Amino acid sequence: MTIITDEQAAKLRGANIAVPHVNETCIGCSACVAISGDVFELNDEGKSEVVSLENYDGKDVDDAIAACPVDAISWRD
Ligand code: SF4
């Protein structure tokens, strides 16, 4: 899977497609990966990042947001 670039995310948001975002407070617990493995993966530093997809509907992102212990995930549209 490929991590989404800022440019790709901006393009999707420009098309009114909501894209999740993980901020720097991620502690790498991997809960989001367990819940929504199509959307999140851990990078080489053990931090979660968002995978490049055409859209994020129906991918359990809201459940991942709710499960994140440090509120690192949000929707940005
Ligand atoms: S659930 Fe939150 S803290 Fe855990 S890996 Fe995902 S973004 Fe990071």
Short mmCIF file of N, CA and C and ligand atoms in Angstrom, two decimals:
data_model
loop_
_atom_site.label_atom_id
_atom_site.label_comp_id
_atom_site.label_asym_id
_atom_site.label_seq_id
_atom_site.Cartn_x
_atom_site.Cartn_y
_atom_site.Cartn_z
N MET A 1 0.84 -1.19 0.00
CA MET A 1 0.00 0.00 0.00
C MET A 1 0.88 1.24 0.00
N THR A 2 0.33 2.30 -0.54
CA THR A 2 1.10 3.54 -0.67
C THR A 2 0.52 4.62 0.24
N ILE A 3 1.39 5.30 0.95
CA ILE A 3 0.95 6.40 1.81
C ILE A 3 0.50 7.57 0.95
N ILE A 4 -0.60 8.19 1.32
CA ILE A 4 -1.12 9.31 0.55
C ILE A 4 -0.18 10.52 0.71
N THR A 5 0.03 11.23 -0.38
CA THR A 5 0.84 12.45 -0.31
C THR A 5 -0.07 13.63 -0.01
N ASP A 6 0.55 14.72 0.44
CA ASP A 6 -0.23 15.94 0.69
C ASP A 6 -0.94 16.39 -0.58
N GLU A 7 -0.27 16.23 -1.70
CA GLU A 7 -0.84 16.64 -2.99
C GLU A 7 -2.08 15.80 -3.33
N GLN A 8 -1.97 14.49 -3.14
CA GLN A 8 -3.11 13.61 -3.40
C GLN A 8 -4.28 13.93 -2.47
N ALA A 9 -3.97 14.17 -1.20
CA ALA A 9 -5.03 14.49 -0.24
C ALA A 9 -5.71 15.79 -0.63
N ALA A 10 -4.94 16.77 -1.03
CA ALA A 10 -5.52 18.06 -1.42
C ALA A 10 -6.42 17.91 -2.64
N LYS A 11 -6.02 17.06 -3.56
CA LYS A 11 -6.82 16.82 -4.76
C LYS A 11 -8.17 16.19 -4.39
N LEU A 12 -8.13 15.18 -3.52
CA LEU A 12 -9.38 14.55 -3.08
C LEU A 12 -10.27 15.54 -2.35
N ARG A 13 -9.67 16.32 -1.46
CA ARG A 13 -10.46 17.30 -0.71
C ARG A 13 -11.06 18.33 -1.65
N GLY A 14 -10.33 18.64 -2.70
CA GLY A 14 -10.85 19.57 -3.70
C GLY A 14 -12.05 19.02 -4.43
N ALA A 15 -12.17 17.70 -4.45
CA ALA A 15 -13.32 17.04 -5.07
C ALA A 15 -14.36 16.69 -4.01
N ASN A 16 -14.27 17.33 -2.84
CA ASN A 16 -15.21 17.12 -1.73
C ASN A 16 -15.21 15.69 -1.20
N ILE A 17 -14.08 15.04 -1.29
CA ILE A 17 -13.93 13.71 -0.69
C ILE A 17 -13.17 13.87 0.62
N ALA A 18 -13.81 13.44 1.71
CA ALA A 18 -13.18 13.57 3.02
C ALA A 18 -12.03 12.58 3.14
N VAL A 19 -10.93 13.07 3.68
CA VAL A 19 -9.72 12.25 3.82
C VAL A 19 -9.30 12.28 5.29
N PRO A 20 -9.08 11.11 5.88
CA PRO A 20 -8.61 11.12 7.26
C PRO A 20 -7.17 11.61 7.36
N HIS A 21 -6.85 12.08 8.55
CA HIS A 21 -5.51 12.62 8.80
C HIS A 21 -5.04 12.12 10.16
N VAL A 22 -3.78 11.76 10.25
CA VAL A 22 -3.18 11.36 11.54
C VAL A 22 -2.17 12.43 11.92
N ASN A 23 -2.32 12.97 13.12
CA ASN A 23 -1.37 14.02 13.53
C ASN A 23 -0.18 13.43 14.28
N GLU A 24 0.72 14.31 14.70
CA GLU A 24 2.00 13.89 15.26
C GLU A 24 1.89 13.29 16.66
N THR A 25 0.70 13.31 17.24
CA THR A 25 0.57 12.75 18.59
C THR A 25 0.42 11.23 18.58
N CYS A 26 0.33 10.62 17.41
CA CYS A 26 0.20 9.16 17.30
C CYS A 26 1.31 8.48 18.10
N ILE A 27 0.89 7.47 18.91
CA ILE A 27 1.87 6.73 19.71
C ILE A 27 2.11 5.33 19.15
N GLY A 28 1.54 5.06 17.99
CA GLY A 28 1.82 3.79 17.31
C GLY A 28 1.22 2.57 17.96
N CYS A 29 0.07 2.73 18.58
CA CYS A 29 -0.55 1.59 19.28
C CYS A 29 -1.13 0.57 18.31
N SER A 30 -1.35 0.98 17.08
CA SER A 30 -1.86 0.16 15.98
C SER A 30 -3.34 -0.18 16.06
N ALA A 31 -4.07 0.45 16.96
CA ALA A 31 -5.52 0.19 17.03
C ALA A 31 -6.20 0.54 15.71
N CYS A 32 -5.82 1.64 15.12
CA CYS A 32 -6.47 2.06 13.86
C CYS A 32 -6.17 1.07 12.74
N VAL A 33 -4.99 0.51 12.75
CA VAL A 33 -4.62 -0.47 11.72
C VAL A 33 -5.45 -1.74 11.89
N ALA A 34 -5.68 -2.15 13.16
CA ALA A 34 -6.48 -3.34 13.43
C ALA A 34 -7.93 -3.13 13.01
N ILE A 35 -8.43 -1.92 13.20
CA ILE A 35 -9.85 -1.64 12.92
C ILE A 35 -10.06 -1.33 11.44
N SER A 36 -9.17 -0.58 10.86
CA SER A 36 -9.35 -0.09 9.49
C SER A 36 -8.04 -0.26 8.71
N GLY A 37 -7.70 -1.52 8.51
CA GLY A 37 -6.42 -1.84 7.89
C GLY A 37 -6.30 -1.44 6.43
N ASP A 38 -7.45 -1.15 5.77
CA ASP A 38 -7.37 -0.64 4.40
C ASP A 38 -6.90 0.80 4.36
N VAL A 39 -7.12 1.51 5.47
CA VAL A 39 -6.88 2.96 5.48
C VAL A 39 -5.59 3.34 6.19
N PHE A 40 -5.24 2.62 7.25
CA PHE A 40 -4.09 3.02 8.06
C PHE A 40 -3.00 1.95 8.03
N GLU A 41 -1.76 2.40 8.01
CA GLU A 41 -0.65 1.47 8.20
C GLU A 41 0.44 2.18 8.97
N LEU A 42 1.26 1.38 9.65
CA LEU A 42 2.35 1.97 10.43
C LEU A 42 3.56 2.17 9.54
N ASN A 43 4.20 3.32 9.67
CA ASN A 43 5.39 3.58 8.87
C ASN A 43 6.64 3.02 9.56
N ASP A 44 7.78 3.28 8.99
CA ASP A 44 9.03 2.72 9.52
C ASP A 44 9.33 3.19 10.94
N GLU A 45 8.73 4.32 11.31
CA GLU A 45 8.93 4.85 12.67
C GLU A 45 7.86 4.36 13.63
N GLY A 46 6.99 3.49 13.14
CA GLY A 46 5.94 2.94 14.00
C GLY A 46 4.77 3.87 14.21
N LYS A 47 4.65 4.88 13.37
CA LYS A 47 3.53 5.82 13.46
C LYS A 47 2.53 5.52 12.35
N SER A 48 1.26 5.75 12.65
CA SER A 48 0.22 5.49 11.67
C SER A 48 0.21 6.54 10.57
N GLU A 49 -0.03 6.07 9.36
CA GLU A 49 -0.20 6.98 8.23
C GLU A 49 -1.39 6.52 7.41
N VAL A 50 -1.94 7.44 6.62
CA VAL A 50 -3.12 7.16 5.81
C VAL A 50 -2.68 6.67 4.43
N VAL A 51 -3.29 5.56 4.02
CA VAL A 51 -2.99 4.97 2.72
C VAL A 51 -3.73 5.73 1.62
N SER A 52 -3.16 5.77 0.46
CA SER A 52 -3.79 6.44 -0.68
C SER A 52 -4.93 5.59 -1.24
N LEU A 53 -6.15 6.11 -1.16
CA LEU A 53 -7.34 5.45 -1.69
C LEU A 53 -8.14 6.46 -2.49
N GLU A 54 -9.10 5.98 -3.28
CA GLU A 54 -9.94 6.90 -4.05
C GLU A 54 -10.99 7.55 -3.17
N ASN A 55 -11.45 6.83 -2.15
CA ASN A 55 -12.29 7.44 -1.12
C ASN A 55 -12.24 6.56 0.12
N TYR A 56 -12.74 7.12 1.21
CA TYR A 56 -12.59 6.47 2.51
C TYR A 56 -13.93 6.11 3.16
N ASP A 57 -14.99 6.13 2.34
CA ASP A 57 -16.31 5.76 2.84
C ASP A 57 -16.35 4.26 3.15
N GLY A 58 -17.06 3.91 4.20
CA GLY A 58 -17.28 2.50 4.51
C GLY A 58 -16.04 1.74 4.92
N LYS A 59 -15.05 2.46 5.40
CA LYS A 59 -13.78 1.83 5.77
C LYS A 59 -13.52 1.84 7.27
N ASP A 60 -14.58 2.06 8.05
CA ASP A 60 -14.46 2.03 9.52
C ASP A 60 -13.54 3.12 10.09
N VAL A 61 -13.41 4.21 9.36
CA VAL A 61 -12.55 5.29 9.85
C VAL A 61 -13.12 5.90 11.14
N ASP A 62 -14.45 6.04 11.22
CA ASP A 62 -15.04 6.61 12.44
C ASP A 62 -14.75 5.73 13.65
N ASP A 63 -14.76 4.42 13.44
CA ASP A 63 -14.44 3.52 14.55
C ASP A 63 -12.97 3.67 14.95
N ALA A 64 -12.11 3.86 13.98
CA ALA A 64 -10.69 4.07 14.29
C ALA A 64 -10.49 5.38 15.05
N ILE A 65 -11.22 6.41 14.64
CA ILE A 65 -11.14 7.71 15.34
C ILE A 65 -11.55 7.53 16.80
N ALA A 66 -12.65 6.79 17.00
CA ALA A 66 -13.16 6.59 18.36
C ALA A 66 -12.20 5.76 19.20
N ALA A 67 -11.48 4.85 18.57
CA ALA A 67 -10.60 3.95 19.31
C ALA A 67 -9.23 4.54 19.61
N CYS A 68 -8.83 5.56 18.87
CA CYS A 68 -7.48 6.11 19.06
C CYS A 68 -7.33 6.70 20.46
N PRO A 69 -6.38 6.23 21.24
CA PRO A 69 -6.26 6.67 22.63
C PRO A 69 -5.75 8.10 22.80
N VAL A 70 -5.20 8.67 21.75
CA VAL A 70 -4.65 10.02 21.88
C VAL A 70 -5.32 11.01 20.92
N ASP A 71 -6.46 10.61 20.37
CA ASP A 71 -7.23 11.48 19.46
C ASP A 71 -6.36 12.03 18.33
N ALA A 72 -5.54 11.15 17.76
CA ALA A 72 -4.63 11.60 16.70
C ALA A 72 -5.27 11.63 15.32
N ILE A 73 -6.45 10.99 15.19
CA ILE A 73 -7.07 10.87 13.86
C ILE A 73 -8.25 11.81 13.74
N SER A 74 -8.37 12.44 12.60
CA SER A 74 -9.53 13.29 12.35
C SER A 74 -9.86 13.24 10.86
N TRP A 75 -11.07 13.66 10.52
CA TRP A 75 -11.43 13.84 9.13
C TRP A 75 -11.04 15.24 8.72
N ARG A 76 -10.55 15.36 7.53
CA ARG A 76 -10.33 16.71 6.96
C ARG A 76 -10.96 16.71 5.59
N ASP A 77 -11.82 17.65 5.36
CA ASP A 77 -12.44 17.72 4.03
C ASP A 77 -12.47 19.14 3.54
S1 SF4 B 1 -4.98 4.42 17.01
FE1 SF4 B 1 -4.09 6.50 17.20
S2 SF4 B 1 -2.23 6.24 18.43
FE2 SF4 B 1 -2.85 4.21 17.71
S3 SF4 B 1 -1.61 3.92 15.82
FE3 SF4 B 1 -3.62 4.75 15.23
S4 SF4 B 1 -3.33 6.99 15.14
FE4 SF4 B 1 -1.63 6.12 16.29
#
